Coordinates of C-alpha atoms and ligand atoms in Angstrom, one line a residue:
Chain A
M6 CA -16.4 -5.0 -5.7
R7 CA -16.9 -9.2 -5.9
L8 CA -18.5 -10.9 -8.8
S9 CA -21.4 -11.6 -7.5
L10 CA -23.3 -15.3 -9.7
R11 CA -24.7 -17.1 -7.4
S12 CA -26.9 -19.8 -7.0
R13 CA -28.6 -21.9 -4.2
F14 CA -27.7 -26.0 -3.8
D15 CA -30.9 -28.1 -3.8
G16 CA -29.8 -30.7 -2.5
R17 CA -33.6 -32.6 -3.5
S18 CA -34.2 -31.2 -6.6
G19 CA -30.3 -31.7 -8.1
G20 CA -29.9 -34.8 -6.4
R21 CA -33.0 -36.2 -8.4
N22 CA -31.7 -34.0 -11.5
L23 CA -28.9 -35.8 -11.5
A24 CA -30.4 -38.5 -11.1
L25 CA -31.9 -38.4 -13.8
L26 CA -28.4 -37.4 -16.2
V27 CA -26.7 -40.9 -14.7
G28 CA -29.6 -42.9 -15.9
V29 CA -29.6 -41.3 -19.4
L30 CA -25.3 -41.3 -19.9
A31 CA -26.1 -45.5 -18.6
V32 CA -28.0 -46.2 -21.9
A33 CA -26.5 -43.9 -24.5
P34 CA -24.0 -46.7 -25.9
L35 CA -27.3 -48.6 -26.2
V36 CA -28.9 -45.8 -28.0
L37 CA -26.2 -45.0 -30.0
A38 CA -25.4 -48.5 -30.8
V39 CA -29.0 -49.5 -32.4
L40 CA -28.7 -46.1 -34.4
G41 CA -25.5 -47.2 -35.9
L42 CA -23.9 -44.0 -34.1
D43 CA -21.0 -46.1 -32.9
Y44 CA -18.0 -44.3 -33.1
Y45 CA -19.9 -41.6 -30.4
T46 CA -19.3 -44.0 -27.2
I47 CA -15.9 -42.9 -27.8
V48 CA -17.0 -39.3 -28.1
L49 CA -19.3 -40.1 -25.2
T50 CA -16.2 -41.4 -23.0
Q51 CA -14.0 -38.9 -23.5
A52 CA -16.7 -36.3 -22.4
L53 CA -17.2 -38.0 -19.7
I54 CA -13.5 -38.0 -18.6
L55 CA -13.9 -33.6 -18.8
G56 CA -16.6 -34.2 -16.9
I57 CA -14.9 -35.3 -13.6
L58 CA -12.8 -31.5 -14.7
A59 CA -16.0 -29.9 -14.9
L60 CA -17.0 -31.9 -11.7
S61 CA -13.6 -30.1 -10.0
G62 CA -14.4 -26.7 -11.7
D63 CA -17.8 -26.9 -10.2
L64 CA -16.5 -27.3 -6.4
A65 CA -13.6 -24.7 -6.8
W66 CA -15.8 -21.6 -8.6
G67 CA -19.5 -22.6 -8.4
S68 CA -19.3 -23.6 -4.4
T69 CA -16.4 -22.2 -3.2
G70 CA -16.4 -18.9 -4.9
I71 CA -12.3 -19.9 -5.9
F72 CA -12.1 -18.2 -9.3
T73 CA -10.0 -20.4 -11.3
L74 CA -8.9 -20.0 -13.9
G75 CA -6.0 -23.1 -14.0
Q76 CA -7.9 -26.2 -13.3
A77 CA -6.2 -27.1 -16.1
V78 CA -3.3 -27.7 -15.4
F79 CA -4.0 -29.8 -12.9
F80 CA -5.8 -32.0 -15.6
G81 CA -2.3 -31.5 -17.7
I82 CA -0.5 -33.0 -14.5
G83 CA -1.9 -35.8 -14.3
A84 CA -2.3 -36.6 -17.8
Y85 CA 1.3 -36.3 -18.2
A86 CA 2.6 -38.8 -15.1
V87 CA 0.3 -41.3 -16.8
G88 CA 0.4 -40.7 -19.7
E89 CA 4.7 -41.3 -19.4
L90 CA 3.9 -44.0 -16.9
A91 CA 2.0 -45.7 -19.4
K92 CA 4.3 -45.5 -21.9
H93 CA 7.6 -45.6 -20.5
L94 CA 6.6 -48.6 -17.5
G95 CA 3.2 -49.7 -19.2
V96 CA 1.6 -48.5 -16.1
T97 CA -2.6 -48.8 -18.2
D98 CA -4.6 -49.7 -15.5
V99 CA -7.6 -47.7 -14.4
L100 CA -7.6 -47.3 -11.7
A101 CA -4.3 -46.6 -11.4
A102 CA -4.3 -44.8 -13.7
S103 CA -7.2 -42.3 -11.3
V104 CA -5.1 -42.9 -8.2
I105 CA -1.8 -41.6 -9.7
G106 CA -3.6 -39.0 -11.1
L107 CA -5.1 -37.9 -7.6
G108 CA -1.9 -38.2 -5.9
V109 CA 0.0 -35.8 -8.6
G110 CA -3.4 -33.2 -9.1
A111 CA -3.5 -32.7 -5.1
F112 CA 0.3 -32.7 -4.3
A113 CA 0.3 -30.3 -7.6
G114 CA -3.1 -28.4 -5.6
V115 CA -1.8 -27.8 -2.2
L116 CA 1.8 -26.3 -3.3
V117 CA -0.1 -24.1 -5.6
G118 CA -3.1 -23.9 -2.8
L119 CA -0.6 -22.2 0.2
F120 CA 0.6 -20.2 -2.5
L121 CA -2.4 -18.9 -3.3
F122 CA -4.2 -18.4 -0.1
V123 CA -2.1 -18.0 2.7
G124 CA -1.7 -14.4 3.9
S125 CA -2.4 -13.0 0.4
R126 CA -6.3 -10.9 1.0
V127 CA -7.0 -9.8 -2.5
G128 CA -9.2 -11.7 -2.8
E129 CA -11.1 -13.9 -6.4
L130 CA -9.8 -11.7 -9.3
Y131 CA -6.5 -12.4 -7.5
V132 CA -6.6 -15.7 -7.7
G133 CA -7.6 -15.6 -11.2
L134 CA -4.6 -13.8 -12.6
V135 CA -2.5 -16.4 -11.0
T136 CA -4.0 -18.9 -11.7
L137 CA -4.1 -17.6 -15.2
A138 CA -0.5 -17.0 -14.9
L139 CA 0.6 -20.4 -14.1
A140 CA -1.6 -21.9 -16.5
F141 CA 0.3 -19.9 -19.3
A142 CA 3.4 -20.1 -18.2
A143 CA 3.0 -24.7 -17.6
E144 CA 1.7 -24.3 -21.3
R145 CA 5.0 -22.5 -22.3
F146 CA 6.8 -24.5 -20.0
A147 CA 5.7 -28.1 -21.2
T148 CA 6.5 -27.1 -25.2
G149 CA 10.0 -26.4 -24.2
W150 CA 10.9 -29.0 -22.3
D151 CA 12.2 -31.9 -24.6
V152 CA 12.5 -34.1 -21.8
I153 CA 8.0 -34.4 -21.6
G154 CA 8.2 -34.4 -25.6
A155 CA 8.7 -30.8 -26.1
Y156 CA 5.5 -29.5 -28.7
N157 CA 4.9 -33.2 -29.4
G158 CA 3.8 -34.1 -26.1
V159 CA 3.1 -37.8 -25.3
P160 CA 2.8 -39.6 -28.4
G161 CA 2.1 -43.5 -28.5
I162 CA 0.7 -44.1 -25.0
P163 CA -0.8 -47.4 -24.5
G164 CA -4.9 -48.1 -24.2
P165 CA -5.7 -48.5 -21.2
T166 CA -6.5 -52.1 -18.7
L167 CA -8.5 -52.9 -16.2
G168 CA -6.8 -55.5 -14.3
P169 CA -5.6 -58.4 -16.3
L170 CA -8.3 -57.6 -19.4
V171 CA -7.3 -54.5 -22.2
L172 CA -10.4 -52.6 -22.3
E173 CA -11.5 -52.2 -25.8
Y174 CA -12.8 -48.9 -27.4
G175 CA -16.2 -48.6 -27.0
P176 CA -18.6 -49.8 -24.7
T177 CA -16.5 -51.7 -22.7
T178 CA -14.0 -48.5 -21.8
Y179 CA -17.0 -46.4 -22.2
Y180 CA -18.9 -48.1 -19.1
T181 CA -15.3 -48.3 -16.6
I182 CA -14.8 -44.4 -17.7
F183 CA -18.5 -44.4 -16.6
A184 CA -18.3 -46.6 -13.1
L185 CA -15.6 -43.5 -12.2
F186 CA -17.3 -41.1 -13.1
V187 CA -20.6 -41.3 -11.0
L188 CA -18.3 -42.3 -8.1
V189 CA -16.4 -39.0 -8.3
L190 CA -20.5 -37.6 -8.8
Y191 CA -21.7 -39.9 -6.3
G192 CA -18.6 -38.0 -3.7
A193 CA -19.3 -34.1 -4.9
Y194 CA -23.2 -34.0 -4.0
Q195 CA -22.4 -35.9 -1.3
L196 CA -20.1 -33.2 -0.4
N197 CA -22.0 -30.5 -1.4
K198 CA -25.2 -32.0 0.9
S199 CA -22.9 -31.9 3.8
Q200 CA -21.9 -29.1 6.5
F201 CA -18.7 -28.6 4.6
G202 CA -20.7 -28.1 1.8
L203 CA -22.6 -25.5 3.5
V204 CA -19.3 -23.9 5.1
M205 CA -18.1 -23.8 0.9
R206 CA -20.9 -21.4 0.3
A207 CA -20.2 -19.5 3.0
V208 CA -16.7 -19.0 2.3
R209 CA -18.3 -18.0 -1.5
D210 CA -20.6 -15.4 -0.8
D211 CA -19.6 -14.0 2.1
G212 CA -15.7 -14.9 3.5
E213 CA -14.8 -12.5 6.1
R214 CA -17.9 -13.1 7.3
A215 CA -17.5 -16.6 7.6
E216 CA -14.0 -15.6 10.1
F217 CA -15.8 -13.7 12.3
L218 CA -18.2 -16.9 12.9
G219 CA -14.8 -18.5 13.4
Y220 CA -14.3 -20.8 9.9
R221 CA -10.6 -20.9 9.0
R222 CA -11.4 -19.7 5.5
T223 CA -7.7 -19.8 4.0
T224 CA -7.9 -23.8 5.4
V225 CA -11.1 -24.3 4.0
Q226 CA -9.9 -22.5 0.9
I227 CA -6.6 -24.9 0.5
V228 CA -8.7 -28.3 0.9
V229 CA -11.3 -27.3 -1.5
F230 CA -8.7 -26.6 -3.9
S231 CA -6.6 -29.4 -3.4
I232 CA -9.7 -32.0 -3.7
T233 CA -10.3 -30.4 -7.1
S234 CA -7.0 -30.2 -7.6
A235 CA -6.9 -34.0 -7.4
L236 CA -9.9 -34.5 -9.5
A237 CA -8.6 -32.7 -11.9
G238 CA -5.6 -34.9 -12.2
M239 CA -7.4 -37.8 -12.4
A240 CA -9.2 -36.5 -15.1
G241 CA -6.3 -35.8 -17.1
G242 CA -5.0 -39.3 -15.9
L243 CA -7.7 -41.0 -17.0
Y244 CA -7.8 -38.5 -20.9
A245 CA -4.3 -39.7 -21.6
L246 CA -4.9 -43.5 -21.6
S247 CA -8.2 -42.7 -23.0
S248 CA -6.9 -40.3 -26.0
G249 CA -3.8 -42.2 -26.4
F250 CA -1.7 -39.4 -26.3
V251 CA -0.6 -35.9 -24.1
S252 CA -0.5 -32.2 -25.4
P253 CA 1.2 -28.9 -23.8
S254 CA -2.6 -27.6 -24.3
F255 CA -4.1 -29.9 -22.0
L256 CA -2.1 -27.8 -19.5
G257 CA -2.8 -24.2 -21.2
V258 CA -5.5 -21.5 -20.6
T259 CA -7.9 -22.0 -23.6
L260 CA -9.1 -25.6 -21.6
S261 CA -9.1 -24.0 -18.5
T262 CA -11.3 -21.1 -19.6
Q263 CA -13.4 -23.9 -21.3
V264 CA -13.7 -25.3 -17.2
L265 CA -15.2 -21.5 -16.3
L266 CA -17.4 -21.1 -19.1
W267 CA -19.5 -24.9 -18.6
V268 CA -19.4 -23.6 -15.0
V269 CA -21.0 -20.5 -15.8
L270 CA -22.7 -21.4 -18.3
G271 CA -25.0 -24.5 -16.3
G272 CA -25.1 -22.8 -13.7
R273 CA -22.1 -22.7 -10.8
G274 CA -23.0 -25.4 -7.3
T275 CA -25.2 -27.2 -9.1
L276 CA -23.0 -29.9 -10.6
V277 CA -25.3 -31.1 -12.8
G278 CA -25.5 -27.7 -14.3
P279 CA -21.6 -27.5 -15.7
L280 CA -22.2 -31.8 -17.0
L281 CA -24.5 -30.0 -19.5
G282 CA -22.1 -27.2 -19.8
L283 CA -19.4 -28.9 -20.9
G284 CA -22.1 -30.8 -22.9
L285 CA -23.5 -28.2 -24.9
V286 CA -19.8 -26.6 -25.2
Y287 CA -18.6 -29.8 -26.1
V288 CA -21.2 -30.9 -28.9
L289 CA -20.9 -27.3 -30.8
G290 CA -17.5 -27.0 -30.0
G291 CA -16.6 -29.9 -32.0
R292 CA -18.3 -29.2 -35.2
I293 CA -18.1 -25.1 -35.2
A294 CA -14.1 -26.2 -34.1
E295 CA -13.7 -28.1 -37.4
F296 CA -15.2 -25.0 -39.8
Q297 CA -14.5 -22.1 -37.8
P298 CA -11.2 -23.0 -36.0
Q299 CA -10.3 -19.4 -35.9
L300 CA -13.7 -17.9 -34.5
W301 CA -13.9 -20.6 -31.9
P302 CA -12.2 -18.6 -29.3
V303 CA -14.3 -15.9 -30.2
I304 CA -17.4 -17.7 -29.7
L305 CA -16.7 -19.0 -26.3
G306 CA -16.2 -15.7 -25.5
L307 CA -19.6 -14.3 -26.2
I308 CA -21.2 -17.6 -25.1
L309 CA -19.4 -16.4 -21.7
L310 CA -20.9 -13.0 -21.9
G311 CA -24.0 -13.1 -22.7
T312 CA -24.4 -16.0 -20.1
I313 CA -22.8 -13.6 -17.0
L314 CA -25.2 -10.8 -18.1
Y315 CA -28.6 -12.8 -19.3
L316 CA -28.3 -15.6 -17.7
P317 CA -26.6 -15.6 -14.5
G318 CA -27.9 -18.2 -12.7
G319 CA -26.9 -20.6 -16.1
L320 CA -29.0 -22.9 -18.2
I321 CA -29.6 -24.8 -14.9
G322 CA -29.4 -22.1 -11.3
R323 CA -31.5 -20.9 -9.6
R324 CA -33.8 -17.6 -11.4
V325 CA -31.3 -14.8 -10.3
V326 CA -32.1 -10.9 -10.0
P327 CA -29.9 -9.5 -13.5
L328 CA -27.1 -7.5 -11.1
R329 CA -28.3 -3.7 -12.2
K330 CA -32.3 -4.6 -10.5
R331 CA -30.4 -6.1 -7.8
V332 CA -29.0 -2.7 -6.7
A333 CA -31.8 -1.0 -6.6
V334 CA -33.5 -3.7 -4.6
T335 CA -31.2 -3.2 -1.9
T336 CA -30.7 -0.5 -1.8
A337 CA -34.6 0.3 -1.5
A338 CA -34.4 -2.3 1.0
A339 CA -31.9 -1.6 3.2
P340 CA -32.4 2.5 4.1
T341 CA -29.7 2.1 6.4
G342 CA -27.0 1.9 4.3
G343 CA -26.2 -0.9 2.3
G344 CA -22.2 0.1 1.9
D345 CA -20.8 -2.9 3.5
R346 CA -22.4 -5.6 1.5
V347 CA -22.0 -4.0 -1.8
Chain B
M27 CA -12.1 8.0 33.1
S28 CA -14.8 7.5 36.4
E29 CA -13.2 4.2 38.6
A30 CA -16.0 4.7 41.4
V31 CA -18.0 2.1 39.5
T32 CA -20.3 -0.3 41.3
S33 CA -19.6 -3.0 38.6
A34 CA -22.4 -5.9 38.6
A35 CA -18.7 -8.2 38.3
S36 CA -16.6 -8.4 40.7
A37 CA -14.3 -11.1 38.4
A38 CA -11.7 -10.4 36.6
P39 CA -12.2 -8.7 33.0
V40 CA -13.3 -11.3 29.8
L41 CA -12.4 -8.2 27.5
V42 CA -9.9 -5.8 28.0
A43 CA -9.4 -3.1 25.2
R44 CA -6.5 -0.3 26.3
D45 CA -5.8 2.9 24.8
I46 CA -6.8 2.3 21.3
R47 CA -6.0 4.3 18.7
K48 CA -7.6 4.4 15.4
V49 CA -6.6 6.5 12.3
F50 CA -7.7 6.5 8.6
G51 CA -5.7 8.4 7.1
A52 CA -5.7 12.4 8.5
L53 CA -8.7 11.8 10.4
V54 CA -8.7 10.0 13.9
A55 CA -11.3 8.3 14.3
L56 CA -10.1 7.0 17.8
D57 CA -7.5 8.5 20.0
G58 CA -7.1 6.6 22.9
A59 CA -10.1 4.8 24.1
E60 CA -10.2 2.0 26.7
V61 CA -12.9 -0.1 27.5
S62 CA -13.6 -3.7 30.0
V63 CA -16.3 -6.3 30.2
A64 CA -16.3 -8.7 33.1
K65 CA -17.8 -11.9 32.9
G66 CA -22.4 -11.5 34.0
E67 CA -21.7 -8.0 33.0
I68 CA -23.2 -6.0 30.1
V69 CA -21.9 -2.2 29.2
G70 CA -23.0 0.3 26.6
L71 CA -21.3 2.1 24.1
I72 CA -23.1 5.9 23.1
G73 CA -22.2 8.0 21.3
P74 CA -22.9 11.0 18.5
N75 CA -22.7 9.4 14.7
G76 CA -19.2 9.3 13.8
S77 CA -17.8 8.8 17.1
G78 CA -15.8 5.9 16.7
K79 CA -17.9 3.0 18.2
S80 CA -18.0 1.1 15.3
T81 CA -14.8 1.5 14.8
L82 CA -13.3 0.7 19.0
L83 CA -15.9 -2.9 17.8
H84 CA -14.4 -3.3 14.7
V85 CA -10.6 -2.6 15.6
I86 CA -11.2 -5.6 18.9
S87 CA -13.3 -8.0 16.5
G88 CA -10.1 -7.8 14.3
R89 CA -12.1 -6.5 11.7
T90 CA -9.7 -3.3 11.2
P91 CA -5.9 -3.6 12.5
A92 CA -5.4 -0.7 15.4
T93 CA -3.0 1.9 15.4
G94 CA -1.9 1.3 18.3
G95 CA -3.2 0.0 21.8
T96 CA -3.6 -3.7 23.3
V97 CA -7.3 -5.9 23.0
T98 CA -6.9 -8.8 25.7
L99 CA -9.0 -11.4 25.3
G100 CA -9.1 -13.4 28.8
G101 CA -5.9 -12.4 29.3
R102 CA -4.8 -13.8 26.5
D103 CA -3.2 -10.4 24.2
V104 CA -5.0 -10.8 20.9
T105 CA -4.0 -7.7 19.5
R106 CA -3.2 -9.0 16.5
A107 CA -4.9 -11.9 16.0
K108 CA -6.9 -12.8 13.1
P109 CA -10.5 -13.4 13.0
S110 CA -10.7 -16.1 13.4
D111 CA -8.3 -17.0 16.2
R112 CA -10.4 -14.5 18.1
I113 CA -14.1 -16.4 17.4
R114 CA -12.0 -19.3 18.5
A115 CA -10.9 -17.5 21.4
G116 CA -14.4 -16.6 22.6
L117 CA -15.3 -13.4 21.0
S118 CA -18.5 -13.2 18.9
I119 CA -19.4 -10.3 17.2
K120 CA -23.3 -8.9 15.6
F121 CA -22.4 -5.9 13.4
Q122 CA -23.7 -3.2 12.3
L123 CA -25.4 -3.7 9.2
A124 CA -26.7 -7.3 9.8
R125 CA -24.9 -10.1 7.9
V126 CA -26.3 -12.5 7.7
Y127 CA -26.2 -15.6 4.4
L128 CA -29.4 -14.1 2.2
D129 CA -29.3 -16.8 0.1
Q130 CA -29.4 -19.8 3.0
T131 CA -31.6 -20.6 5.1
V132 CA -32.5 -19.4 8.4
A133 CA -31.8 -23.4 9.9
D134 CA -28.9 -23.3 8.0
N135 CA -27.2 -20.1 9.2
L136 CA -27.6 -21.3 12.3
L137 CA -25.9 -24.0 11.7
L138 CA -22.7 -22.7 9.9
A139 CA -22.6 -20.9 14.3
I140 CA -22.9 -23.5 15.5
Q141 CA -20.7 -26.0 13.9
S142 CA -18.0 -23.3 13.4
Q143 CA -15.9 -25.3 15.7
A144 CA -15.9 -28.6 14.6
P145 CA -13.0 -30.2 12.8
L146 CA -13.4 -29.8 8.7
V147 CA -13.7 -33.8 7.8
S148 CA -16.2 -34.3 10.7
L149 CA -18.4 -31.2 8.5
M150 CA -17.2 -33.3 5.6
L151 CA -18.0 -36.6 6.6
S152 CA -21.8 -36.2 9.1
R153 CA -23.7 -35.0 6.8
S154 CA -26.5 -35.7 10.0
R155 CA -27.8 -32.1 11.0
A156 CA -29.4 -33.8 13.5
A157 CA -26.8 -33.0 16.5
A158 CA -27.4 -29.5 16.0
A159 CA -31.2 -29.6 15.6
S160 CA -31.7 -29.1 19.0
T161 CA -29.1 -25.9 19.4
I162 CA -31.7 -25.0 16.4
D163 CA -34.4 -24.9 17.7
E164 CA -34.1 -24.1 20.6
L165 CA -32.6 -20.7 18.6
L166 CA -35.1 -20.4 16.4
E167 CA -37.7 -20.0 19.7
G168 CA -36.0 -18.3 21.6
F169 CA -36.0 -15.3 19.3
H170 CA -39.5 -16.1 16.9
L171 CA -37.8 -17.5 14.3
T172 CA -39.4 -20.8 14.0
H173 CA -41.7 -20.7 11.5
A174 CA -39.3 -19.1 9.7
R175 CA -36.5 -22.4 10.0
S176 CA -36.7 -23.0 6.4
Q177 CA -37.1 -20.2 5.0
L178 CA -34.2 -18.5 3.0
A179 CA -32.6 -15.3 5.3
R180 CA -33.1 -12.9 1.8
E181 CA -36.9 -13.3 3.0
L182 CA -37.1 -12.5 6.7
S183 CA -38.1 -8.8 7.7
H184 CA -34.9 -6.2 7.7
G185 CA -36.4 -6.6 12.4
E186 CA -35.8 -10.9 11.3
Q187 CA -32.3 -10.3 9.1
Q188 CA -31.3 -8.7 12.2
W189 CA -32.1 -11.2 15.0
L190 CA -30.8 -13.9 13.2
E191 CA -27.7 -12.4 13.1
I192 CA -28.0 -11.9 17.0
A193 CA -29.2 -15.7 17.4
M194 CA -26.1 -16.3 15.4
A195 CA -23.5 -14.7 17.3
M196 CA -24.7 -15.7 20.7
A197 CA -24.7 -19.5 19.1
L198 CA -20.8 -19.0 19.3
K199 CA -21.2 -19.6 23.2
P200 CA -19.4 -16.7 24.1
T201 CA -17.6 -14.6 26.6
V202 CA -17.2 -11.6 25.5
L203 CA -20.8 -10.7 23.5
L204 CA -20.2 -8.1 21.3
L205 CA -23.3 -6.0 19.7
D206 CA -23.4 -2.9 17.0
E207 CA -26.8 -1.1 17.3
P208 CA -28.8 -4.8 17.9
T209 CA -32.1 -2.9 17.7
A210 CA -31.7 -0.6 15.0
G211 CA -34.7 -1.0 13.0
M212 CA -36.5 -3.0 14.9
S213 CA -40.4 -2.4 16.9
R214 CA -40.9 -2.0 20.5
E215 CA -41.8 -5.2 21.4
E216 CA -38.9 -6.5 19.3
R217 CA -36.6 -4.7 21.3
L218 CA -38.0 -5.3 24.4
A219 CA -37.8 -9.0 23.5
T220 CA -33.9 -8.3 22.4
G221 CA -33.3 -7.0 25.7
E222 CA -34.5 -10.2 27.3
R223 CA -32.4 -12.3 25.2
I224 CA -28.7 -10.4 25.8
R225 CA -29.7 -10.3 29.7
A226 CA -30.6 -14.1 29.2
A227 CA -27.1 -13.9 27.7
R228 CA -25.4 -12.8 30.3
E229 CA -25.4 -14.9 32.8
R230 CA -22.1 -17.1 30.6
C231 CA -20.7 -14.3 29.3
G232 CA -19.7 -10.0 29.1
V233 CA -22.1 -7.9 27.0
L234 CA -20.8 -5.6 24.5
I235 CA -23.4 -3.7 23.2
V236 CA -23.2 0.1 21.2
E237 CA -26.6 1.7 21.2
H238 CA -28.2 5.2 20.1
D239 CA -31.8 4.3 22.2
L240 CA -31.3 5.7 26.2
D241 CA -34.3 4.2 26.9
F242 CA -33.4 1.1 25.7
I243 CA -29.9 0.9 26.9
R244 CA -30.9 2.0 30.2
G245 CA -32.7 -0.5 31.8
L246 CA -29.9 -2.9 30.4
C247 CA -26.2 -1.8 31.3
D248 CA -24.7 -2.3 34.4
R249 CA -22.5 0.7 32.8
I250 CA -22.6 3.0 29.7
S251 CA -19.2 4.9 28.5
V252 CA -19.9 7.6 25.9
L253 CA -17.7 7.9 22.9
H254 CA -17.1 11.2 22.0
Q255 CA -14.3 12.1 18.9
G256 CA -12.6 8.8 19.9
K257 CA -12.3 9.1 23.3
I258 CA -13.9 7.7 26.2
I259 CA -15.6 10.9 27.4
A260 CA -17.3 9.5 30.5
S261 CA -18.0 6.0 32.6
G262 CA -20.2 5.0 34.8
T263 CA -23.9 3.6 35.4
P264 CA -26.7 4.5 34.1
A265 CA -27.7 7.3 36.7
Q266 CA -24.5 8.5 36.5
I267 CA -24.1 9.0 32.9
E268 CA -27.4 10.8 32.5
A269 CA -26.8 13.3 35.1
D270 CA -23.3 14.1 33.5
P271 CA -22.5 17.4 32.6
R272 CA -20.6 16.4 30.1
V273 CA -22.6 14.0 28.5
Q274 CA -25.5 15.6 28.0
E275 CA -23.2 18.8 25.8
V276 CA -22.3 16.0 23.6
Y277 CA -25.6 14.8 23.3
L278 CA -27.8 18.1 23.6
T279 CA -26.8 17.9 19.7
R280 CA -28.9 15.0 19.1
V281 CA -32.0 12.7 20.5
Ligands
LIG423 N1 -12.9 2.1 6.7 C1 -12.9 3.4 7.4 N2 -12.1 4.3 6.5 C2 -12.1 5.8 6.8 N3 -12.6 6.0 6.9 C3 -14.0 5.9 8.4 C4 -13.9 3.7 7.5 N4 -14.5 3.4 9.2 C5 -15.0 5.4 9.7 N5 -14.8 5.8 8.9 C6 -14.8 7.5 10.3 O1 -14.7 6.7 11.7 C7 -15.6 8.0 11.9 C8 -16.2 7.0 12.9 O2 -16.7 6.3 12.8 P1 -17.6 5.0 13.1 O3 -18.1 4.4 11.9 O4 -17.1 3.9 13.8 O5 -19.0 6.1 14.1 P2 -20.0 5.0 14.8 O6 -20.0 5.8 16.0 O7 -20.4 3.5 15.1 O8 -21.9 5.8 14.5 P3 -23.0 5.6 13.6 O9 -23.5 5.7 15.1 O10 -23.1 6.2 12.4 O11 -22.7 3.9 13.7 C9 -16.3 7.9 10.9 O12 -15.7 10.0 11.2 C10 -16.4 7.7 10.4 O13 -16.4 8.4 8.7
LIG424 MG1 -21.7 2.3 14.4

């Protein structure tokens, strides 16, 4: 049986929600400054970078149905690449970091994508298992490899610059990252809205049918997987610069699973939903992880389960008929046979 | 197989399926079945439930790999080709159970079919659905779906979903069109309209159509083949088929 969480990408209202979110984010540092909460501008900067990761997860799982549990692997690869280059060669420019992150992410994404999709017809669950194993292996590997600092990771990465400017923590860094974030968001929105976006949803909803229209499903999946891996790599590179360190957990299962949680919680394929999902988990998580670190993964799991069972469209997604009712309705409406679609 | 058939088309066949075998475990679904369709020809495929009609279409379209036999499209052997490559070689199929994209609009379903062979980069860059708009309008009008243009496909009636799927199959501009029970669940008027659309399509392609409704198929097809237990037991004009005692025997149990 296929995992059936669907939502419709509604270009117009989606655009309005995104514009609203961008507006709020644009004034957030000012509001925080007035409230005397300047520290949170730095937190919000990190959240924006993770937002790029959330968008990449949404394009893969939300829009195209690629059930990836390894999005952090590409994030981590971007982070390590930029971290090492910044530390040893002084590459601290955010634009350079973005390009490097995109490049290594795309490269790794093509390789993994080819491995995942060429020749295999095993479906969503297979992709999930392999990417999960990959995330697990990547983290273990990084923890053991001295060249990249083993379990210490890469500490002491110099701060971000932009051309000749050294970016101070606070509003300067925030707005630089914000600009990049908006650029990625706009690109993702246009991609969803494009005719290719329609193909992505067709591959998600019924990939075999898409082949019988003449689409090469494997090619579409590899292209999308590479794009989203590139974006994850870019996010990783920026995160390395703005947080000043990289650790093996950047590559790992916990972060990968969280990406999926943001997407499912917020609403698949809506872009704005996963960003809200990220916001919620990030804010909640910050508090809970502080006081109950061992309880946090359990809570994440419960949120994921609860969303799938009771809010299949996510917070923003179209109201979807719960699974059990839908099966009943389908059988009643199509007496000539339902075996094909279920 | 009777070869004394007055075929409408003298041209070389656009589809030939020869000696097709398909085995599901112990069940022999197809046992040396064959069928050929020429350009401009409408060929009917009839047979009792479970005789292997859908399976034959699935083998031709690549949905199910054949156990034996060959499929050629326009002279090219596609027996081992992927479905998408067969579609690109000119094949198009409407499945027995309508399989449209329920969560996309009717117009987007058609757009998906129309643009399916465009390069991916151009799909990413051009958001202009304008180029396809007039084709979509024509298809909508031809299948009486204009009112439903921006409705989700799941909001359509059963018959309308069938129509949408046939429209998508035709939007591919195929040279071979496979239709598995195109009129299932349709009213009489809807059947007539469907027949008209199929007749209109024949100008550009050969059609292979699976149907239970003999009344519908009689007036439509140039030739009819009868499948029984995985074998073609008769083939000829509708009149010949109806007079054939073997066919009557097979069909005595039904209709
Ligand atoms: N995937 C499958 N696995 C096992 N058996 C199958 C499969 N598909 C079809 N069959 C069997 O093969 C035989 C032929 O089925 P097929 O669907 O081709 O018949 P049909 O002529 O299209 O019948 P109908 O008129 O009911 O549509 C049936 O006995 C069916 O049960
Ligand atoms: Mg059938």
